[in-house]
């Protein structure tokens, strides 16, 4: 093969694409009923949209961005995530205001130059939601509730909601002093070189370190969750109480994870990840949190916000292994000609019949060239058709249920008018 898709990218088709659409539709339904409107932004932006907002010490900005200069010598990045571009867009078009909930959702490809493995791609797809305008624990609970409801609607059962608070600028400043002291006095020599650098540039990022020795050393380090200011503490405990009290998430699935700092710098207050055991190390299928200062990076005044994004590739990977949770809702009919010499004639004289069935939203297919009945049945099975219609003589048709094998003879009108009744045995 002369050319293949680039490492970390892939072609999506067949069952995988069907599942992408299945998940997308569930998300869209939840967003529509919650009053979100869709927004599409370009897949590339000025590099600063990301470098100024995600944090220069984050893995994403320091290692994973696809950056290039365009022909006008502009520094461009393929978007590694959706939140910063949405904020850029809503500020640019004046779509948000303080104290008024404005809700947006988006779907599209994101790009990160990370080591590809199961559930991790260099081009991957996110479906995300962002709510601008208010800051309160009620809205936080509601937003987390939408993410959990989507996961439940998709049919994922073995998930956990991991939650933490990374505090506001005020309490984080105090906490960073405490953490710095702890590191200087106890563990600074033992940290890896990157974490030593992170201590100086962006200390919270040391909790993102993937190296086991760092993870171990940091187990006993002071955690932001235990050093929140009164307001952040109150918000966080209200969110946890609400999630429990109103059955938004099953109690055994709710886990406070004090090490959860998220891999992006813009968060303030509550952060969360929905994880599953089904994906090995790439276990987060959805993640988000509050980011009250990000709008301020693009506008004169900031407006509080919260959001999350679901990793479509990862969710679909789980569903591919658990196919049974998706009900086959579409009827897929295959027309079979019974006279090899008159194949096209038999199809052409039934085009109106086929059109009628398609207008009723059934998928209707047939062979374009003449084949034996046996070969046509094989094609019907390969295409996943659940019904076959054999074109018999005298305007009669045999309708066969491909899974039960039950078949009966009908005329055209009966099938068009009573298809649902016939297939449901009524
Ligand atoms: P994130 O945690 O970087 O957050 O990504 C969100 C989700 O995207 C992850 O939980 C994962 O399912 C999926 N994902 C991330 N990287 C990859 C990859 N290389 N391959 C496949 N899937 C991946 C954000 O991007 C934030 N913008 C979320 C957010 C929205 N926060 C507030 N609003």
Short mmCIF file of C-alpha atoms and ligand atoms in Angstrom, two decimals:
data_model
loop_
_atom_site.label_atom_id
_atom_site.label_comp_id
_atom_site.label_asym_id
_atom_site.label_seq_id
_atom_site.Cartn_x
_atom_site.Cartn_y
_atom_site.Cartn_z
CA UNK A 1 0.00 0.00 0.00
CA UNK A 2 1.55 3.29 -1.11
CA UNK A 3 -0.05 5.66 1.39
CA UNK A 4 -1.55 5.00 4.80
CA UNK A 5 -3.27 7.26 7.28
CA UNK A 6 -0.83 9.16 9.49
CA UNK A 7 0.14 7.58 12.84
CA UNK A 8 -2.40 8.41 15.53
CA UNK A 9 -5.14 9.19 12.98
CA UNK A 10 -7.68 6.80 11.50
CA UNK A 11 -10.54 6.41 9.07
CA UNK A 12 -13.86 5.95 10.82
CA UNK A 13 -16.56 3.93 9.06
CA UNK A 14 -18.99 1.03 9.43
CA UNK A 15 -19.98 -0.04 12.96
CA UNK A 16 -17.57 2.46 14.56
CA UNK A 17 -19.13 5.37 12.70
CA UNK A 18 -22.62 4.10 13.52
CA UNK A 19 -21.66 4.16 17.19
CA UNK A 20 -20.17 7.65 16.85
CA UNK A 21 -23.55 8.80 15.51
CA UNK A 22 -25.40 6.90 18.23
CA UNK A 23 -23.41 8.67 20.98
CA UNK A 24 -23.60 12.02 19.18
CA UNK A 25 -27.40 11.76 18.97
CA UNK A 26 -27.75 10.99 22.68
CA UNK A 27 -25.56 13.99 23.54
CA UNK A 28 -27.45 16.25 21.15
CA UNK A 29 -30.80 15.19 22.60
CA UNK A 30 -29.62 15.99 26.13
CA UNK A 31 -28.16 19.33 25.03
CA UNK A 32 -31.31 20.29 23.12
CA UNK A 33 -33.65 19.47 26.03
CA UNK A 34 -31.40 21.46 28.39
CA UNK A 35 -31.49 24.53 26.14
CA UNK A 36 -27.96 24.45 24.67
CA UNK A 37 -27.26 25.82 21.22
CA UNK A 38 -24.56 24.46 18.92
CA UNK A 39 -21.45 26.39 17.98
CA UNK A 40 -18.73 25.48 15.48
CA UNK A 41 -15.30 27.07 15.60
CA UNK A 42 -12.35 26.61 13.19
CA UNK A 43 -10.03 23.68 13.82
CA UNK A 44 -7.04 26.04 13.83
CA UNK A 45 -6.52 29.22 15.84
CA UNK A 46 -3.77 31.68 16.70
CA UNK A 47 -1.29 29.79 18.87
CA UNK A 48 -1.90 32.25 21.73
CA UNK A 49 -5.52 31.18 22.12
CA UNK A 50 -4.02 28.04 23.69
CA UNK A 51 -0.62 29.06 25.06
CA UNK A 52 -2.09 31.93 27.10
CA UNK A 53 -4.95 29.89 28.52
CA UNK A 54 -4.09 26.20 28.92
CA UNK A 55 -0.78 26.90 30.72
CA UNK A 56 2.74 26.77 29.28
CA UNK A 57 3.81 24.01 31.68
CA UNK A 58 0.92 21.68 30.79
CA UNK A 59 1.75 18.59 28.73
CA UNK A 60 -0.64 19.84 26.06
CA UNK A 61 1.12 23.16 25.46
CA UNK A 62 4.69 22.05 26.16
CA UNK A 63 4.66 18.78 24.17
CA UNK A 64 1.47 18.00 22.31
CA UNK A 65 0.38 20.92 20.15
CA UNK A 66 0.48 20.81 16.37
CA UNK A 67 1.97 24.26 15.65
CA UNK A 68 2.96 25.67 12.29
CA UNK A 69 3.50 28.95 10.49
CA UNK A 70 1.10 29.69 7.67
CA UNK A 71 2.11 31.40 4.43
CA UNK A 72 1.47 34.78 6.04
CA UNK A 73 4.01 33.88 8.76
CA UNK A 74 1.27 33.61 11.40
CA UNK A 75 1.79 31.16 14.30
CA UNK A 76 -1.10 28.72 14.09
CA UNK A 77 -2.15 25.70 16.20
CA UNK A 78 -4.53 22.87 15.43
CA UNK A 79 -6.91 22.99 18.38
CA UNK A 80 -5.94 20.52 21.12
CA UNK A 81 -9.24 21.11 22.95
CA UNK A 82 -12.52 22.98 22.52
CA UNK A 83 -12.95 25.26 25.53
CA UNK A 84 -10.43 28.02 24.73
CA UNK A 85 -11.71 28.44 21.12
CA UNK A 86 -15.32 28.58 22.34
CA UNK A 87 -14.40 31.29 24.84
CA UNK A 88 -12.57 33.19 22.07
CA UNK A 89 -15.67 32.90 19.87
CA UNK A 90 -18.30 33.87 22.45
CA UNK A 91 -16.26 36.92 23.46
CA UNK A 92 -15.55 37.89 19.83
CA UNK A 93 -19.25 37.78 18.95
CA UNK A 94 -20.52 39.16 22.23
CA UNK A 95 -22.64 36.08 22.94
CA UNK A 96 -22.38 36.03 26.73
CA UNK A 97 -23.19 38.30 29.65
CA UNK A 98 -22.83 38.25 33.40
CA UNK A 99 -25.61 36.62 35.45
CA UNK A 100 -27.39 35.17 32.40
CA UNK A 101 -26.92 31.45 31.67
CA UNK A 102 -25.77 31.00 28.07
CA UNK A 103 -25.26 27.40 27.06
CA UNK A 104 -23.27 26.10 24.07
CA UNK A 105 -22.26 22.70 22.80
CA UNK A 106 -19.79 21.62 20.11
CA UNK A 107 -18.64 18.48 18.33
CA UNK A 108 -15.44 18.05 16.38
CA UNK A 109 -11.91 16.82 15.97
CA UNK A 110 -9.11 17.87 18.34
CA UNK A 111 -5.38 17.30 17.80
CA UNK A 112 -2.70 16.30 20.29
CA UNK A 113 0.74 14.92 19.47
CA UNK A 114 0.70 12.25 22.17
CA UNK A 115 1.93 8.63 22.00
CA UNK A 116 -0.88 6.73 20.25
CA UNK A 117 -2.35 3.73 22.06
CA UNK A 118 -5.79 2.21 22.64
CA UNK A 119 -8.16 5.10 23.38
CA UNK A 120 -5.53 7.73 22.57
CA UNK A 121 -5.27 9.29 19.13
CA UNK A 122 -3.53 12.28 17.63
CA UNK A 123 -6.79 13.29 15.95
CA UNK A 124 -9.69 12.49 18.27
CA UNK A 125 -13.23 13.72 18.67
CA UNK A 126 -14.81 15.60 21.53
CA UNK A 127 -18.37 16.58 22.19
CA UNK A 128 -18.43 19.32 24.75
CA UNK A 129 -20.67 21.72 26.65
CA UNK A 130 -19.88 25.15 28.10
CA UNK A 131 -22.17 27.31 30.26
CA UNK A 132 -21.36 30.98 30.78
CA UNK A 133 -22.86 33.61 33.06
CA UNK A 134 -23.27 32.36 36.63
CA UNK A 135 -21.29 30.87 39.44
CA UNK A 136 -23.14 28.76 41.97
CA UNK A 137 -23.04 25.25 43.33
CA UNK A 138 -26.51 24.58 41.90
CA UNK A 139 -25.28 25.18 38.32
CA UNK A 140 -22.18 23.08 39.03
CA UNK A 141 -24.34 20.19 40.24
CA UNK A 142 -26.65 20.53 37.25
CA UNK A 143 -23.76 20.53 34.76
CA UNK A 144 -22.15 17.46 36.32
CA UNK A 145 -25.64 15.92 36.28
CA UNK A 146 -25.93 16.40 32.50
CA UNK A 147 -22.56 14.68 31.96
CA UNK A 148 -23.59 11.75 34.18
CA UNK A 149 -27.01 11.47 32.49
CA UNK A 150 -25.33 11.29 29.07
CA UNK A 151 -23.03 8.50 30.28
CA UNK A 152 -26.06 6.62 31.68
CA UNK A 153 -28.13 7.16 28.50
CA UNK A 154 -25.27 5.78 26.41
CA UNK A 155 -25.50 2.66 28.55
CA UNK A 156 -22.14 2.77 30.32
CA UNK A 157 -22.59 1.20 33.73
CA UNK A 158 -19.09 0.69 35.15
CA UNK A 159 -18.17 4.33 35.60
CA UNK A 160 -16.97 6.51 38.48
CA UNK A 161 -17.42 10.22 38.93
CA UNK A 162 -14.12 11.52 40.33
CA UNK A 163 -14.41 15.00 41.73
CA UNK A 164 -12.24 17.60 43.43
CA UNK A 165 -11.87 21.36 43.85
CA UNK A 166 -8.73 23.18 42.71
CA UNK A 167 -9.78 26.32 44.58
CA UNK A 168 -9.86 29.95 43.46
CA UNK A 169 -6.89 32.28 42.90
CA UNK A 170 -7.11 33.33 46.52
CA UNK A 171 -6.92 29.95 48.25
CA UNK A 172 -4.57 28.50 45.64
CA UNK A 173 -2.02 31.22 46.42
CA UNK A 174 -2.01 30.25 50.11
CA UNK A 175 -1.94 26.56 49.31
CA UNK A 176 1.00 26.94 46.94
CA UNK A 177 3.07 28.44 49.78
CA UNK A 178 2.24 25.41 51.95
CA UNK A 179 3.06 22.94 49.16
CA UNK A 180 6.32 24.71 48.36
CA UNK A 181 7.39 24.51 51.99
CA UNK A 182 6.51 20.85 52.13
CA UNK A 183 8.51 20.07 49.00
CA UNK A 184 11.52 22.15 50.04
CA UNK A 185 11.67 20.57 53.48
CA UNK A 186 10.82 17.00 52.66
CA UNK A 187 10.92 15.79 49.10
CA UNK A 188 12.53 18.25 46.69
CA UNK A 189 15.55 15.99 45.96
CA UNK A 190 13.37 12.98 45.21
CA UNK A 191 11.20 14.57 42.53
CA UNK A 192 11.95 13.95 38.85
CA UNK A 193 13.72 16.69 36.89
CA UNK A 194 10.48 17.81 35.21
CA UNK A 195 8.69 18.12 38.55
CA UNK A 196 11.60 20.09 39.99
CA UNK A 197 11.10 22.51 37.12
CA UNK A 198 7.34 22.45 37.61
CA UNK A 199 7.77 23.37 41.26
CA UNK A 200 9.17 26.70 40.10
CA UNK A 201 6.93 27.37 37.12
CA UNK A 202 3.54 25.77 37.84
CA UNK A 203 3.59 23.74 40.99
CA UNK A 204 0.12 22.12 40.79
CA UNK A 205 1.24 20.29 37.64
CA UNK A 206 3.43 17.98 39.73
CA UNK A 207 0.23 16.08 40.58
CA UNK A 208 -0.08 15.29 36.85
CA UNK A 209 3.30 13.52 36.81
CA UNK A 210 2.99 10.03 35.33
CA UNK A 211 6.24 8.76 36.94
CA UNK A 212 5.53 6.23 39.70
CA UNK A 213 8.22 7.49 42.10
CA UNK A 214 6.76 11.03 41.96
CA UNK A 215 3.25 9.71 42.41
CA UNK A 216 4.37 7.81 45.52
CA UNK A 217 6.22 10.73 47.06
CA UNK A 218 3.25 13.01 46.51
CA UNK A 219 0.78 10.70 48.23
CA UNK A 220 1.43 12.38 51.59
CA UNK A 221 1.86 15.91 50.25
CA UNK A 222 -0.71 18.53 51.33
CA UNK A 223 -3.71 18.61 48.99
CA UNK A 224 -5.55 21.71 47.75
CA UNK A 225 -8.87 20.15 48.82
CA UNK A 226 -7.77 20.44 52.45
CA UNK A 227 -6.72 24.09 52.05
CA UNK A 228 -9.72 25.70 50.36
CA UNK A 229 -10.93 29.14 51.43
CA UNK A 230 -14.36 29.33 53.11
CA UNK A 231 -16.22 30.12 49.88
CA UNK A 232 -14.61 27.31 47.87
CA UNK A 233 -15.08 24.88 50.76
CA UNK A 234 -18.76 25.81 50.98
CA UNK A 235 -19.29 25.45 47.22
CA UNK A 236 -17.52 22.11 47.08
CA UNK A 237 -19.44 20.60 50.00
CA UNK A 238 -22.76 21.87 48.57
CA UNK A 239 -21.97 20.23 45.23
CA UNK A 240 -21.14 16.91 46.90
CA UNK A 241 -24.28 17.14 49.09
CA UNK A 242 -26.51 17.96 46.10
CA UNK A 243 -25.07 15.13 44.00
CA UNK A 244 -25.87 12.70 46.80
CA UNK A 245 -29.16 14.16 47.98
CA UNK A 246 -30.82 14.38 44.58
CA UNK A 247 -29.55 10.99 43.35
CA UNK A 248 -27.66 12.65 40.50
CA UNK A 249 -25.03 9.98 40.76
CA UNK A 250 -25.19 6.63 42.57
CA UNK A 251 -23.35 6.93 45.87
CA UNK A 252 -20.92 4.11 45.16
CA UNK A 253 -19.87 5.84 41.93
CA UNK A 254 -18.98 9.18 43.53
CA UNK A 255 -15.31 9.46 44.48
CA UNK A 256 -13.58 12.51 45.91
CA UNK A 257 -10.09 12.38 44.38
CA UNK A 258 -7.82 14.92 46.07
CA UNK A 259 -5.09 14.30 43.49
CA UNK A 260 -7.31 15.36 40.60
CA UNK A 261 -5.91 18.68 39.34
CA UNK A 262 -6.72 18.17 35.60
CA UNK A 263 -4.16 18.68 32.84
CA UNK A 264 -5.18 22.26 32.00
CA UNK A 265 -4.47 25.43 33.96
CA UNK A 266 -7.70 27.36 33.46
CA UNK A 267 -9.77 25.57 36.11
CA UNK A 268 -11.02 27.23 39.29
CA UNK A 269 -13.22 25.47 41.85
CA UNK A 270 -14.85 22.16 41.05
CA UNK A 271 -13.18 19.74 38.58
CA UNK A 272 -14.34 16.25 37.63
CA UNK A 273 -13.65 13.24 35.45
CA UNK A 274 -15.89 10.34 34.56
CA UNK A 275 -13.69 7.26 34.36
CA UNK A 276 -14.29 3.62 33.46
CA UNK A 277 -12.36 0.42 34.04
CA UNK A 278 -13.02 -0.70 30.48
CA UNK A 279 -10.19 1.17 28.81
CA UNK A 280 -7.01 0.30 30.69
CA UNK A 281 -4.89 3.38 31.37
CA UNK A 282 -6.86 5.77 29.15
CA UNK A 283 -9.71 5.65 31.60
CA UNK A 284 -11.30 9.15 31.40
CA UNK A 285 -14.25 9.28 29.03
CA UNK A 286 -15.50 12.71 30.08
CA UNK A 287 -13.89 15.57 31.97
CA UNK A 288 -14.50 19.16 32.92
CA UNK A 289 -14.85 21.77 35.59
CA UNK A 290 -15.37 25.41 36.45
CA UNK A 291 -13.17 28.08 34.85
CA UNK A 292 -14.14 31.50 36.18
CA UNK A 293 -11.08 33.43 34.93
CA UNK A 294 -10.80 32.22 31.35
CA UNK A 295 -13.20 34.72 29.77
CA UNK A 296 -11.05 37.43 31.39
CA UNK A 297 -8.11 36.29 29.23
CA UNK A 298 -10.09 37.34 26.14
CA UNK A 299 -12.31 40.15 27.45
CA UNK A 300 -11.88 43.17 29.72
CA UNK A 301 -14.02 41.60 32.42
CA UNK A 302 -14.39 37.98 33.23
CA UNK A 303 -17.63 36.00 33.28
CA UNK A 304 -17.85 32.75 35.26
CA UNK A 305 -18.21 29.49 33.36
CA UNK A 306 -18.28 25.72 33.66
CA UNK A 307 -18.17 22.90 31.11
CA UNK A 308 -17.09 19.43 30.18
CA UNK A 309 -16.07 17.38 27.15
CA UNK A 310 -16.72 13.75 26.34
CA UNK A 311 -14.12 11.75 24.40
CA UNK A 312 -16.15 10.17 21.59
CA UNK A 313 -13.39 7.77 20.48
CA UNK A 314 -13.08 6.32 23.97
CA UNK A 315 -16.82 5.93 24.54
CA UNK A 316 -17.20 4.23 21.16
CA UNK A 317 -14.28 1.90 21.92
CA UNK A 318 -16.14 0.69 25.01
CA UNK A 319 -19.40 0.30 23.09
CA UNK A 320 -17.72 -1.74 20.36
CA UNK A 321 -16.91 -4.33 23.02
CA UNK A 322 -20.43 -4.19 24.46
CA UNK A 323 -22.45 -4.14 21.30
CA UNK A 324 -25.50 -5.72 22.96
CA UNK A 325 -26.43 -2.49 24.78
CA UNK A 326 -27.50 -0.94 21.49
CA UNK A 327 -30.90 -1.96 20.29
CA UNK A 328 -31.27 -2.52 16.58
CA UNK A 329 -33.95 0.05 16.01
CA UNK A 330 -33.72 0.43 12.22
CA UNK A 331 -35.43 -1.92 9.81
CA UNK A 332 -33.18 -2.85 6.98
CA UNK A 333 -34.91 -4.50 4.02
CA UNK A 334 -33.25 -6.30 1.09
CA UNK A 335 -35.15 -6.90 -2.18
CA UNK A 336 -34.38 -10.24 -3.83
CA UNK A 337 -35.17 -10.91 -7.48
CA UNK A 338 -36.30 -14.43 -8.28
CA UNK A 339 -35.80 -14.49 -12.08
CA UNK A 340 -32.11 -14.15 -12.96
CA UNK A 341 -32.90 -13.21 -16.58
CA UNK A 342 -35.22 -10.36 -15.55
CA UNK A 343 -33.27 -8.91 -12.62
CA UNK A 344 -33.30 -5.23 -13.58
CA UNK A 345 -36.85 -5.46 -14.92
CA UNK A 346 -38.08 -6.86 -11.57
CA UNK A 347 -36.35 -4.08 -9.63
CA UNK A 348 -37.37 -1.29 -12.03
CA UNK A 349 -41.03 -2.28 -11.97
CA UNK A 350 -40.95 -2.10 -8.16
CA UNK A 351 -39.15 1.22 -7.78
CA UNK A 352 -42.36 2.89 -6.58
CA UNK A 353 -42.75 0.17 -3.92
CA UNK A 354 -39.12 0.68 -2.82
CA UNK A 355 -39.60 4.47 -2.77
CA UNK A 356 -42.68 4.08 -0.59
CA UNK A 357 -40.80 1.98 1.94
CA UNK A 358 -37.89 4.42 1.98
CA UNK A 359 -40.32 7.28 2.60
CA UNK A 360 -41.40 5.41 5.71
CA UNK A 361 -37.75 5.61 6.83
CA UNK A 362 -36.80 1.99 6.21
CA UNK A 363 -33.40 1.25 4.73
CA UNK A 364 -34.04 -0.55 1.41
CA UNK A 365 -31.28 -2.10 -0.70
CA UNK A 366 -30.87 -4.57 -3.59
CA UNK A 367 -28.15 -5.89 -5.87
CA UNK A 368 -27.40 -3.72 -8.89
CA UNK A 369 -26.51 -6.70 -11.08
CA UNK A 370 -28.11 -10.09 -11.56
CA UNK A 371 -27.12 -12.77 -9.01
CA UNK A 372 -28.46 -16.13 -7.84
CA UNK A 373 -31.04 -16.09 -5.04
CA UNK A 374 -28.48 -17.75 -2.74
CA UNK A 375 -25.91 -15.05 -3.45
CA UNK A 376 -28.50 -12.30 -2.90
CA UNK A 377 -29.43 -13.80 0.49
CA UNK A 378 -25.75 -13.80 1.43
CA UNK A 379 -25.47 -10.10 0.52
CA UNK A 380 -28.61 -9.36 2.57
CA UNK A 381 -27.01 -11.06 5.58
CA UNK A 382 -23.67 -9.30 5.05
CA UNK A 383 -25.48 -5.96 5.04
CA UNK A 384 -27.26 -6.79 8.31
CA UNK A 385 -30.70 -6.75 6.68
CA UNK A 386 -33.34 -7.99 9.09
CA UNK A 387 -35.99 -8.51 6.35
CA UNK A 388 -35.90 -9.80 2.78
CA UNK A 389 -38.63 -9.20 0.21
CA UNK A 390 -38.63 -11.77 -2.63
CA UNK A 391 -40.22 -10.47 -5.83
CA UNK A 392 -42.49 -13.31 -6.95
CA UNK A 393 -44.71 -13.64 -10.03
CA UNK A 394 -48.19 -12.03 -10.28
CA UNK A 395 -47.31 -9.01 -8.12
CA UNK A 396 -46.87 -11.12 -5.03
CA UNK A 397 -44.03 -10.73 -2.53
CA UNK A 398 -42.60 -13.06 0.09
CA UNK A 399 -41.62 -11.13 3.20
CA UNK A 400 -39.07 -13.04 5.24
CA UNK A 401 -37.80 -12.25 8.73
CA UNK A 402 -34.08 -12.99 8.39
CA UNK A 403 -33.51 -13.80 12.04
CA UNK A 404 -36.56 -16.01 12.72
CA UNK A 405 -36.86 -17.42 9.18
CA UNK A 406 -40.66 -16.85 9.31
CA UNK A 407 -42.05 -15.91 5.89
CA UNK A 408 -45.42 -15.17 4.28
CA UNK A 409 -46.77 -14.00 0.94
CA UNK A 410 -48.35 -10.54 0.64
CA UNK A 411 -49.24 -8.03 -2.00
CA UNK A 412 -47.51 -4.66 -2.30
CA UNK A 413 -50.27 -2.62 -0.64
CA UNK A 414 -50.40 -4.91 2.40
CA UNK A 415 -46.66 -4.56 2.98
CA UNK A 416 -46.60 -0.76 2.54
CA UNK A 417 -49.61 -0.15 4.78
CA UNK A 418 -49.04 -2.80 7.43
CA UNK A 419 -45.29 -3.42 7.52
CA UNK A 420 -44.95 -2.66 11.24
CA UNK A 421 -47.99 -4.79 12.12
CA UNK A 422 -46.78 -7.71 9.98
CA UNK A 423 -43.26 -7.70 11.41
CA UNK A 424 -44.60 -7.41 14.96
CA UNK A 425 -46.90 -10.37 14.33
CA UNK A 426 -50.14 -8.39 14.77
P1 LIG B 1 -9.51 16.84 28.57
O1 LIG B 1 -9.54 16.06 29.86
O2 LIG B 1 -8.17 17.22 28.07
O3 LIG B 1 -10.41 18.12 28.81
O4 LIG B 1 -10.26 16.03 27.43
C1 LIG B 1 -11.60 15.62 27.60
C2 LIG B 1 -11.77 14.19 27.12
O5 LIG B 1 -11.30 14.06 25.78
C3 LIG B 1 -10.95 13.16 27.90
O6 LIG B 1 -11.60 12.76 29.08
C4 LIG B 1 -10.87 12.02 26.90
O7 LIG B 1 -12.05 11.22 26.95
C5 LIG B 1 -10.83 12.74 25.55
N1 LIG B 1 -9.43 12.78 25.06
C6 LIG B 1 -8.43 13.62 25.44
N2 LIG B 1 -7.30 13.36 24.77
C7 LIG B 1 -7.57 12.33 23.93
C8 LIG B 1 -6.80 11.58 22.95
N3 LIG B 1 -5.53 11.87 22.68
N4 LIG B 1 -7.43 10.57 22.28
C9 LIG B 1 -8.72 10.27 22.53
N5 LIG B 1 -9.49 10.94 23.43
C10 LIG B 1 -8.93 11.95 24.12
C11 LIG B 1 -10.63 19.08 27.85
O8 LIG B 1 -10.28 18.98 26.71
C12 LIG B 1 -11.43 20.25 28.37
N6 LIG B 1 -11.58 21.21 27.27
C13 LIG B 1 -12.78 19.79 28.89
C14 LIG B 1 -13.62 20.93 29.39
C15 LIG B 1 -14.65 21.51 28.75
N7 LIG B 1 -13.44 21.59 30.54
C16 LIG B 1 -14.34 22.56 30.63
N8 LIG B 1 -15.08 22.52 29.54
#
